Coordinates of C-alpha atoms in Angstrom, one line a residue:
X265 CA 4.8 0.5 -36.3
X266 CA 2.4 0.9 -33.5
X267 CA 1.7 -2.1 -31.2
X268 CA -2.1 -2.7 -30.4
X269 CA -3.3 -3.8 -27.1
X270 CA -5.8 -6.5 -27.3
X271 CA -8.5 -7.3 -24.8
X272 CA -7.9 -11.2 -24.8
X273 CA -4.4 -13.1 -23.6
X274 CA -2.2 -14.2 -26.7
X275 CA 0.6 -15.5 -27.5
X276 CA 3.0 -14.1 -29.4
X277 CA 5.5 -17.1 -29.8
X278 CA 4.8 -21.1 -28.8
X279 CA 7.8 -20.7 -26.6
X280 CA 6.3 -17.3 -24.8
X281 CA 5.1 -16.7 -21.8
X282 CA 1.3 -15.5 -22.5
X283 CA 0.9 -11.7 -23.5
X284 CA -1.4 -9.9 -21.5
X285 CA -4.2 -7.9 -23.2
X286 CA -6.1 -4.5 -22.2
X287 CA -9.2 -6.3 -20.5
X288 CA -6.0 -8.8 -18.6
X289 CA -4.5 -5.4 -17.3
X290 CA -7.5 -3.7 -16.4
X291 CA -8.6 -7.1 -14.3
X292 CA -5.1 -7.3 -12.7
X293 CA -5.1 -3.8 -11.6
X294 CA -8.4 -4.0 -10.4
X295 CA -7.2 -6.7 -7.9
X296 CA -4.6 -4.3 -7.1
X297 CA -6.7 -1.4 -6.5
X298 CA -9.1 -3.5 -4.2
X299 CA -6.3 -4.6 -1.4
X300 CA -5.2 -0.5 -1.3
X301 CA -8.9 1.3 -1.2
X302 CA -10.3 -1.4 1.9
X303 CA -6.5 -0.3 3.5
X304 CA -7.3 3.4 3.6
X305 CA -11.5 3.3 3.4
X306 CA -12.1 2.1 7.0
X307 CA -10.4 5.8 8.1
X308 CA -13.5 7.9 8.1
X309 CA -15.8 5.2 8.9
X310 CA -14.4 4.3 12.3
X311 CA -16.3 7.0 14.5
X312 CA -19.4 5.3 13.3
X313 CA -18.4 1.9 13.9
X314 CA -17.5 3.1 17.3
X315 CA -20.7 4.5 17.8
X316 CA -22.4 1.1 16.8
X317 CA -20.5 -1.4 17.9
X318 CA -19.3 0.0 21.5
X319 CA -15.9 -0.6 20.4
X320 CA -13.1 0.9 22.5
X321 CA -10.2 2.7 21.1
X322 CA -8.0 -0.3 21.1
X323 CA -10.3 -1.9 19.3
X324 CA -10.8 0.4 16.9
X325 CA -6.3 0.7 16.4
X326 CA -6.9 -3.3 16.0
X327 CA -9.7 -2.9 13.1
X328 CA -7.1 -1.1 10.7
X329 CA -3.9 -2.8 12.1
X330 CA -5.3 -6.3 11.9
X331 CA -5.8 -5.9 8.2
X332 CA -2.5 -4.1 7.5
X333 CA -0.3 -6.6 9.6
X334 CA -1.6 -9.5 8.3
X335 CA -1.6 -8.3 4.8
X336 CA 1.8 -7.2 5.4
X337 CA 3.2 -10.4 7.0
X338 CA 2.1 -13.1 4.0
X339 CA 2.7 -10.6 1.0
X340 CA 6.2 -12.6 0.2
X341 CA 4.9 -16.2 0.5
X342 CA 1.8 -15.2 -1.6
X343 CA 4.4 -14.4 -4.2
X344 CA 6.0 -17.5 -3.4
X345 CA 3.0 -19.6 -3.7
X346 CA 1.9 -18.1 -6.9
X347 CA 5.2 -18.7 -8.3
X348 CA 4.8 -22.2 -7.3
X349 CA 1.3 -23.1 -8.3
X350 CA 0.5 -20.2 -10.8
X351 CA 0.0 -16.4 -10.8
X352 CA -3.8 -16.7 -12.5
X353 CA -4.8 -19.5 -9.8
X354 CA -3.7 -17.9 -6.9
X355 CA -5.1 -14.6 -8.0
X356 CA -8.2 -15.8 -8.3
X357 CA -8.5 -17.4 -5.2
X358 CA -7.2 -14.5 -3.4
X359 CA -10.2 -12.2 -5.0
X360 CA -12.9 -15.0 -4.1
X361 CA -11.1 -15.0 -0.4
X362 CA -11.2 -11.1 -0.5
X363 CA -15.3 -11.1 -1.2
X364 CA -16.3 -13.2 1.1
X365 CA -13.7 -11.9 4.2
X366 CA -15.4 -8.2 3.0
X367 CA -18.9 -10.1 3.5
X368 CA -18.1 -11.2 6.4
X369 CA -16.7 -7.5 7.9
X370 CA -19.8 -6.2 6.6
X371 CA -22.2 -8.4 8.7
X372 CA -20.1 -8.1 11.5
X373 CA -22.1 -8.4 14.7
X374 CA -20.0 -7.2 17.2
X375 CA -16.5 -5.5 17.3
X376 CA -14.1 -8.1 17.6
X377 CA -16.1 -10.0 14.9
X378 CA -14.8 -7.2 12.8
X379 CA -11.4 -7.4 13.9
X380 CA -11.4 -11.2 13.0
X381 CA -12.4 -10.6 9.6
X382 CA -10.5 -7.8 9.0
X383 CA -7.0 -10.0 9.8
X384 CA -8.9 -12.5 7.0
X385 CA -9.6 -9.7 4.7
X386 CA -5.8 -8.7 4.9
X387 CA -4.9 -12.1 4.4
X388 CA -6.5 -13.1 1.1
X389 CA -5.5 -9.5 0.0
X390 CA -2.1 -11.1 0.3
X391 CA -3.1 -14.0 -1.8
X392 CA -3.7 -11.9 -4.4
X393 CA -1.8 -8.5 -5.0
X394 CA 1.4 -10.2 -5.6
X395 CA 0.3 -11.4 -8.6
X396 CA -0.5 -8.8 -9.7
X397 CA 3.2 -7.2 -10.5
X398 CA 4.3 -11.1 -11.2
X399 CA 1.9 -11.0 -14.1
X400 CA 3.0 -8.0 -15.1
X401 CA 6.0 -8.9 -14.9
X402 CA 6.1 -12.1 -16.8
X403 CA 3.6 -11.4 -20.0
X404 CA 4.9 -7.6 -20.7
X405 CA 8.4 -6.3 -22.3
X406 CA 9.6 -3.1 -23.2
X407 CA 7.0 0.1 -23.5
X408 CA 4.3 -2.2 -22.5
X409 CA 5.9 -3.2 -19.4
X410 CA 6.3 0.6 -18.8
X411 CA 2.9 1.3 -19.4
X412 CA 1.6 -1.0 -17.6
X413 CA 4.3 -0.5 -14.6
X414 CA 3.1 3.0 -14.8
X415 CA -0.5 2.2 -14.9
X416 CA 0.3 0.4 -11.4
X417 CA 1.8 2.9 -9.7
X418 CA -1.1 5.4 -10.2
X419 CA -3.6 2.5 -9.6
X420 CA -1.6 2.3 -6.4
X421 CA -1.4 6.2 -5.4
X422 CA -5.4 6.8 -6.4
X423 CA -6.5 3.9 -4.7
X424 CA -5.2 5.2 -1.6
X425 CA -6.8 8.9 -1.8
X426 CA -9.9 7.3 -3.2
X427 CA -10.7 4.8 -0.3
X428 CA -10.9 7.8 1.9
X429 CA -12.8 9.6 -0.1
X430 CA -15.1 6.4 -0.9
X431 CA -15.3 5.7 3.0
X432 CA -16.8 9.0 3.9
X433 CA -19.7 8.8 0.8
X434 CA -20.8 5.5 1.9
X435 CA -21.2 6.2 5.3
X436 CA -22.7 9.4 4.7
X437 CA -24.9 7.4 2.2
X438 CA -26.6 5.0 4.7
X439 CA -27.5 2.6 1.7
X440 CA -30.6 0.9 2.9
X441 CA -29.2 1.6 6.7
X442 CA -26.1 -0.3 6.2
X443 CA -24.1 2.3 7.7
X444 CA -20.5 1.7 7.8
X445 CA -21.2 -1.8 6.9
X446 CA -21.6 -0.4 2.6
X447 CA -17.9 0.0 2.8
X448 CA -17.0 -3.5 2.9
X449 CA -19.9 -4.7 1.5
X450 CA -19.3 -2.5 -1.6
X451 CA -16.2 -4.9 -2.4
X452 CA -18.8 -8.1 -2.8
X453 CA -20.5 -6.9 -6.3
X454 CA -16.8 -6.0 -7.1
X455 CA -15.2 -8.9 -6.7
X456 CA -18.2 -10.7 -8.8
X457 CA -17.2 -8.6 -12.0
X458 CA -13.7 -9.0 -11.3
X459 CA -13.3 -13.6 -10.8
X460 CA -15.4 -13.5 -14.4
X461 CA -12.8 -11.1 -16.1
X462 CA -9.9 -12.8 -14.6
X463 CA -11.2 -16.3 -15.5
X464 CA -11.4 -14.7 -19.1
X465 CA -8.2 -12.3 -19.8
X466 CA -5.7 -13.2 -17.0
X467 CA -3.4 -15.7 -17.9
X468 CA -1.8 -18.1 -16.3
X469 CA 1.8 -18.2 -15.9
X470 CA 4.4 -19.6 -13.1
X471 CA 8.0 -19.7 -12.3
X472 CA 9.7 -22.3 -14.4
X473 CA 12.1 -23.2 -11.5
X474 CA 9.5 -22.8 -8.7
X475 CA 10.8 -23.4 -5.0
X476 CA 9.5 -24.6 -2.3
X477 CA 8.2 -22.7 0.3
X478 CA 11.0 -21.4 2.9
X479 CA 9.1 -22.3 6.3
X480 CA 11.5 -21.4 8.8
X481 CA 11.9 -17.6 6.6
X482 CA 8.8 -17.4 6.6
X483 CA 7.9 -17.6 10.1
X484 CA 11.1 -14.9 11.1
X485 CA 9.4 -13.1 8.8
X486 CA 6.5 -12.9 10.8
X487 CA 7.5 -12.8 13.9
X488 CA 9.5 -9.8 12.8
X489 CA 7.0 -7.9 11.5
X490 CA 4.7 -8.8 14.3
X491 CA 6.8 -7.7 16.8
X492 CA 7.5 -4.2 15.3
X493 CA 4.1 -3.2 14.5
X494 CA 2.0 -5.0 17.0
X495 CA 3.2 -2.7 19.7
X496 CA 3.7 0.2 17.9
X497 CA -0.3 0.2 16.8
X498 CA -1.7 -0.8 20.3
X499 CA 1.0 0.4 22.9
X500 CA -0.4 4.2 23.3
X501 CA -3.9 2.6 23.6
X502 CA -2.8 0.3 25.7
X503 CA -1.0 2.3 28.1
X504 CA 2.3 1.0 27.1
X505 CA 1.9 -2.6 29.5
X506 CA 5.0 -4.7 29.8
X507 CA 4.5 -6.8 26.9
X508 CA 4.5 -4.0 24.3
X509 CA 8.3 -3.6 25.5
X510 CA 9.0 -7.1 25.6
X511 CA 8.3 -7.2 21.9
X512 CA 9.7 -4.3 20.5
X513 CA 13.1 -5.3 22.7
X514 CA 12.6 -9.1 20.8
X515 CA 12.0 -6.9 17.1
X516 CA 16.3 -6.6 16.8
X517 CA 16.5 -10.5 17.5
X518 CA 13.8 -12.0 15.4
X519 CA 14.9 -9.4 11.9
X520 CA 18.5 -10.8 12.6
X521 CA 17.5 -14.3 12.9
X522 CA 15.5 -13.6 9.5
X523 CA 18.4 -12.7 7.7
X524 CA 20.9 -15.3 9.0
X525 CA 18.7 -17.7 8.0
X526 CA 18.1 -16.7 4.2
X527 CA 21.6 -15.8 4.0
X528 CA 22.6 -19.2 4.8
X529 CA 20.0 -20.7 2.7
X530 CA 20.4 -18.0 -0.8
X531 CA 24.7 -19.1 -0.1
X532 CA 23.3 -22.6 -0.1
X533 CA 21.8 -22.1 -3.8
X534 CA 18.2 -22.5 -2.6
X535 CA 15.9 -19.6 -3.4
X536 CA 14.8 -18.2 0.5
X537 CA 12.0 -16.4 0.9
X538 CA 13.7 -13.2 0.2
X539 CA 17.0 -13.7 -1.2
X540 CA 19.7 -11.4 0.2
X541 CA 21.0 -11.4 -3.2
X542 CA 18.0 -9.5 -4.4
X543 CA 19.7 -6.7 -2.8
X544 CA 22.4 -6.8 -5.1
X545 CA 20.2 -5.2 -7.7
X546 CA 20.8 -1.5 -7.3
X547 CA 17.9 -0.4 -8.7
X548 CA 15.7 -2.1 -6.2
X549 CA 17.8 -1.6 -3.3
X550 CA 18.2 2.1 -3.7
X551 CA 14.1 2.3 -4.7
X552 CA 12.8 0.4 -1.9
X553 CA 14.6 2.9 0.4
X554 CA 12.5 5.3 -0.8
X555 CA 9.6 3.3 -0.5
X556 CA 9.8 3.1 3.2
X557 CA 9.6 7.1 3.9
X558 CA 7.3 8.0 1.4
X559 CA 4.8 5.3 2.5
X560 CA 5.1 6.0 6.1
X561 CA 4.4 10.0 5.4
X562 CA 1.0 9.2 3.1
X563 CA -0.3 6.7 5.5
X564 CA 0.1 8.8 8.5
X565 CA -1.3 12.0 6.9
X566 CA -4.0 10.0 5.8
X567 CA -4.6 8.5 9.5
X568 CA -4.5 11.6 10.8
X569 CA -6.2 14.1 8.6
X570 CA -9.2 12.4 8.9
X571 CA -9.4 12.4 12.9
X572 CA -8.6 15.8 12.9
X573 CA -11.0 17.0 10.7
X574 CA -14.1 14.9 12.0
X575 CA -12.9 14.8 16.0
X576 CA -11.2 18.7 15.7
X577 CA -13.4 20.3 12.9
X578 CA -16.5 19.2 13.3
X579 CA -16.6 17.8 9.7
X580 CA -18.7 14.6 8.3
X581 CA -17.8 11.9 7.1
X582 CA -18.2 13.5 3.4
X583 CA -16.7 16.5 3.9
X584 CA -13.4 14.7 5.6
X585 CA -13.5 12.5 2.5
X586 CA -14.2 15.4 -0.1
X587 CA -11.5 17.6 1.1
X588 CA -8.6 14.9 0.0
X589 CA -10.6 15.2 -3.6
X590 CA -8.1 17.8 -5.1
X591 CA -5.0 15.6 -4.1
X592 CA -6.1 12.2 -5.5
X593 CA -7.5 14.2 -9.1
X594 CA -4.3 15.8 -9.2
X595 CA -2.4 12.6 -8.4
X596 CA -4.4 11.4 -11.4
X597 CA -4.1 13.3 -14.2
X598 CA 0.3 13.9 -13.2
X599 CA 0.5 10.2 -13.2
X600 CA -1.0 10.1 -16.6
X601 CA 1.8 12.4 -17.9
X602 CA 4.5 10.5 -16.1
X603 CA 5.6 7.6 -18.4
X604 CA 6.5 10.8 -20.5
X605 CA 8.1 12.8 -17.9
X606 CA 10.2 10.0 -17.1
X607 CA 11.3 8.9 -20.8
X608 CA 12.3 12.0 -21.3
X609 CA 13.8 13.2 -17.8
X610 CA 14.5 9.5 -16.0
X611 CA 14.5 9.4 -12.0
X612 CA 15.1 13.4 -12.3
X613 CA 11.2 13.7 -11.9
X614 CA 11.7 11.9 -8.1
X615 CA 13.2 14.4 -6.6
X616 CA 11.4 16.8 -8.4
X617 CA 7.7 15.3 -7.0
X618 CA 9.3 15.6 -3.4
X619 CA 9.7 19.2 -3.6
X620 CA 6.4 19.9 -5.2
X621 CA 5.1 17.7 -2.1
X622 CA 6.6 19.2 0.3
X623 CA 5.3 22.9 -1.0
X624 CA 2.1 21.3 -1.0
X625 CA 2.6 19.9 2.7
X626 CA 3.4 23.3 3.9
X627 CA 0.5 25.1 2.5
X628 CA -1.5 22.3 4.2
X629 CA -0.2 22.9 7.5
X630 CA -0.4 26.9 7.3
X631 CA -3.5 26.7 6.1
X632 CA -4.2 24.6 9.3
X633 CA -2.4 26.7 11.7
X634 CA -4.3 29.9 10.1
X635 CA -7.9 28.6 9.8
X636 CA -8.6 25.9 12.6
X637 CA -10.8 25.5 12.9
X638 CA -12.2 26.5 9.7
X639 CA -10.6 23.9 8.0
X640 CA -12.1 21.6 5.1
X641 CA -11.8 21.6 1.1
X642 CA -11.5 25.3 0.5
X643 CA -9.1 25.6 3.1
X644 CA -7.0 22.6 1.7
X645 CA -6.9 22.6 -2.0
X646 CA -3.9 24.7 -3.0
X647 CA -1.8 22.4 -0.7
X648 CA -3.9 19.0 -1.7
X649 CA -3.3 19.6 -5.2
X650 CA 0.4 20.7 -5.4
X651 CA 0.8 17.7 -2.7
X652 CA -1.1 15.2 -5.4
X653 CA 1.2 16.4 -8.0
X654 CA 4.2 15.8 -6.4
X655 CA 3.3 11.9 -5.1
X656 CA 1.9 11.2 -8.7
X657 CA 5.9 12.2 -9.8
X658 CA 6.9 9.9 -7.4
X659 CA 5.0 6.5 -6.3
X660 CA 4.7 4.9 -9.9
X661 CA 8.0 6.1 -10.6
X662 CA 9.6 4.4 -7.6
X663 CA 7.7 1.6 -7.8
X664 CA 9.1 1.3 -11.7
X665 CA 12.4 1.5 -10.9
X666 CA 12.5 -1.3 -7.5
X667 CA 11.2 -4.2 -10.6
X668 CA 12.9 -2.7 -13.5
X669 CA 15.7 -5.5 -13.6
X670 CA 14.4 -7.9 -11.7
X671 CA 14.7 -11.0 -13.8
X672 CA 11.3 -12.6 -14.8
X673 CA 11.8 -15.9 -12.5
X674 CA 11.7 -13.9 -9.6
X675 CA 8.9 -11.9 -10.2
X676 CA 6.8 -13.4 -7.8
X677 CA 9.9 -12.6 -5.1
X678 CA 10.1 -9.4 -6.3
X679 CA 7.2 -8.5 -6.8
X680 CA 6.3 -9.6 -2.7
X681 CA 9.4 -8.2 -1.1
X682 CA 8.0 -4.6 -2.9
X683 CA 4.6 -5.0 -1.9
X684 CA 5.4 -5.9 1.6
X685 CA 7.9 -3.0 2.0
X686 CA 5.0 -0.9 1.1
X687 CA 2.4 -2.5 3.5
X688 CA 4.5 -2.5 6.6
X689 CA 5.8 1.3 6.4
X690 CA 1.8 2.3 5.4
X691 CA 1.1 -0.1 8.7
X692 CA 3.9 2.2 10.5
X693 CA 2.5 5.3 8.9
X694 CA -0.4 4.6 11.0
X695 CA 1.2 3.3 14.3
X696 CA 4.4 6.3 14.2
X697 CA 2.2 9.3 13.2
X698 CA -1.0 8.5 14.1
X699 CA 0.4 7.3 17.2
X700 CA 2.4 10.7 18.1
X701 CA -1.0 13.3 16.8
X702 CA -2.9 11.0 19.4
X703 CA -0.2 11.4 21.9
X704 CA -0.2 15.2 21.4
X705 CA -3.5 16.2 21.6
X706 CA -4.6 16.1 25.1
X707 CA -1.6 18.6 25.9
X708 CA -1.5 20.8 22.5
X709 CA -5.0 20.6 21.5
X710 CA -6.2 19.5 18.2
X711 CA -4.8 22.7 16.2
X712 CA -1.2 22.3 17.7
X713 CA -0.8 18.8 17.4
X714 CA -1.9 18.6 14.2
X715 CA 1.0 20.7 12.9
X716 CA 3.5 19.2 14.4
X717 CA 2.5 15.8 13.0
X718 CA 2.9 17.3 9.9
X719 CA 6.1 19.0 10.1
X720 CA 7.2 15.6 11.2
X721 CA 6.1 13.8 7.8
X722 CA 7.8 17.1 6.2
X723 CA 11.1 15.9 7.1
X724 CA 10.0 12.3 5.8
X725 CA 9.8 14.4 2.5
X726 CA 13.1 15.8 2.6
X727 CA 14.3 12.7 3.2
X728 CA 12.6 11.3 0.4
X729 CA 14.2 13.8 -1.8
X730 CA 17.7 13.4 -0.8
X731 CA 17.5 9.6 -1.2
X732 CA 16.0 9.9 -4.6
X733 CA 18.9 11.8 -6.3
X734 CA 21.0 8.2 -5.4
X735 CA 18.5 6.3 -7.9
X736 CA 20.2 5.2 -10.9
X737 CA 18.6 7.9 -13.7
X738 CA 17.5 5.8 -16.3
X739 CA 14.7 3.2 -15.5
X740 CA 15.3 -0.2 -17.1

């Protein structure tokens, strides 16, 4: 007997959580989708918001961090909160947030404006993409689980590739002479057709032993985070000043405060913001591992790949987008096929994705050594694509596994911890590798230091593929 996906919430006993329908999953990963395209879609724009807003370099580093850092720091207590005062409410608060931050970036009159509304704009996004895996989480069982796990992942992957790619049409597009402006303003219309499909097929559902929020974890948490990636972002522009030290020396401190204090606090049978006993779960431990490389390698190549081909290459902002086209239509169609892949292979396909990758990584950087700088989609497709293929084998996969026996109360925690592992190593993506290709190019040139960056994120992919062959090999 087949099991048909509805387009409307229902229920499928009185004692159920909801179920949640086709048009519910669509809306859900549309909300997801939103938080990872305005993460990646800034990249090509920012020569022309340079160009229009007089904004320095340092500024510029802050209009992409800003988002990413904040989003990063409140992704566990917007799991938290939703678990507290329901998934569907704070998801849809989140979206309206996320509309009217985006409205605001788009009408932006100067460059620190921006930079404001960007940290906003990465706020709400925090608001609402944890719900979107607690949902999941809670109103789906078995192959629809799965499916809709699945679904996630290459939501996740695509998003990524397609902000870029989205960025550079817009621009390019100059609707009604918005400029770069149409790339957050795009979200607005968006967002409109997303609150009136979530107020229709997203249920509601919350923990039934919600806990308060942990303030004290949640501020370590912060300061944490703030203190690694802060400085890491803005130190090379910067010129590395005193304070940049000061808080990368205090990062050690504040992360082992953090834990002390939700040890203490998960030992005293209250739920902390992340509870150390999470960890205990093997499957998430050993996937969120993984997590942390691969994210850093895609959001550095990402950085970087599109200064170097409009600042080395002389490309537009189209053609910088365009050339990533064969890796996110590749990522597409391999994600499709790997709910299959994986039934009938398990976690074996991981390891598998991070060779193909790392084939498709070399042919990238040959082709840049050999054609700079000649270099656009042409040049770039037989790596892009074999590069696609291998992520789409690995990000939904991975991200299956870290919530595949999570329990449904923590879904919400789970759900955040994931989420902000992925933000803060696509934040250090951006601040490691962008960072170094930056650092490399007045000595090396363009060419040179291009290739190295990516030899660098090559090893990231080795690593990937030696830590994958530890995850358990059946997913949950």
């Amino acid at each position: 007997m087949t099991e048909t996906i509805t387009s409307r919430p229902v229920r499928t006993d009185p004692a159920a959580p909801p179920a949640l329908g086709g048009l519910g999953l669509f809306t859900v990963l549309l909300g997801a989708a939103l938080p990872l395209v305005d993460a990646f879609i800034v990249n090509v724009a920012l020569p022309t918001i340079a160009a229009d807003l007089s904004a320095g370099e340092a500024v510029l580093e802050l209009v992409v961090a800003g988002y990413g850092v904040a989003y990063a720091v409140l992704l566990v207590l917007g799991g938290r909160l939703g678990d507290l005062f329901g998934r569907r409410r704070l998801f849809l608060g989140g979206m309206a947030a996320f509309g009217l931050t985006s409205l605001a970036c788009g009408l932006a009159p100067d460059a620190w404006s921006l930079v404001a509304a960007r940290v906003a704009q990465g706020a709400s996004a925090a608001a609402m993409l944890p719900q979107v895996l607690a949902t999941i989480q809670a109103t789906t069982t078995g192959p629809r689980r799965a499916k809709a796990m699945g679904l996630y992942g290459a939501t996740a992957g695509l998003s990524m590739v397609a902000g870029q790619i989205l960025g550079g049409v817009l621009v390019a597009a100059d609707i009604a002479g918005s400029g770069w402006r149409s790339v957050f303003l795009v979200n607005v219309p968006v967002v409109l057709v997303g609150l009136f499909l979530a107020a229709r097929a997203v249920p509601e559902t919350r923990s039934a032993r919600p806990e308060p929020v942990d303030v004290p974890g949640t501020f370590l948490l912060a300061a944490s985070i703030l203190t690694l990636l802060v400085p890491l972002t803005e130190g090379r522009a910067a010129g590395w000043p005193l304070w940049t030290w000061l808080s990368l020396a205090a990062f050690p401190f504040a992360a082992a405060a953090f834990y002390a204090v939700e040890r203490r606090a998960d030992r005293a049978g209250r739920t902390p913001l992340v509870p150390p006993s999470l960890f205990a779960i093997v499957s998430l431990r050993r996937g969120l591992l993984l997590i942390v490389p691969f994210s850093i390698g895609f959001s550095g190549f990402m950085f970087v790949i599109a200064v170097a081909l409009q600042q080395g290459a002389g490309l537009g902002p189209v053609a910088a987008g365009l050339a990533l086209a064969p890796l996110a239509v590749v990522f597409f169609l391999f994600s499709l096929a790997g709910p299959r892949l994986v039934a009938r292979y398990g976690t074996r396909v991981v390891p598998v994705g991070a060779a193909l990758q790392g084939v498709g990584l070399a042919l990238m950087t040959l082709a840049a050594w050999r054609s700079w700088p000649d270099l656009g989609l042409v040049e770039l497709l037989p790596g892009a694509a074999v590069a696609g293929a291998g992520q789409a084998l690995q990000l939904p996969v991975i991200l299956r596994v870290v919530l595949s026996e999570v329990p449904a109360v923590r879904a919400g925690v789970g759900g955040g911890v994931m989420v902000t592992t992925q933000q803060a190593s696509l934040a250090l993506g951006v601040a490691t590798l962008g960072t170094l290709f930056l650092s490399l190019v007045p000595g090396m040139g363009m060419r040179d230091a291009l290739v190295t960056t990516l030899l660098v994120q090559f090893a990231g992919v080795v690593l990937t593929g030696l830590l994958s062959l530890r995850l358990p090999r059946t997913v949950a």
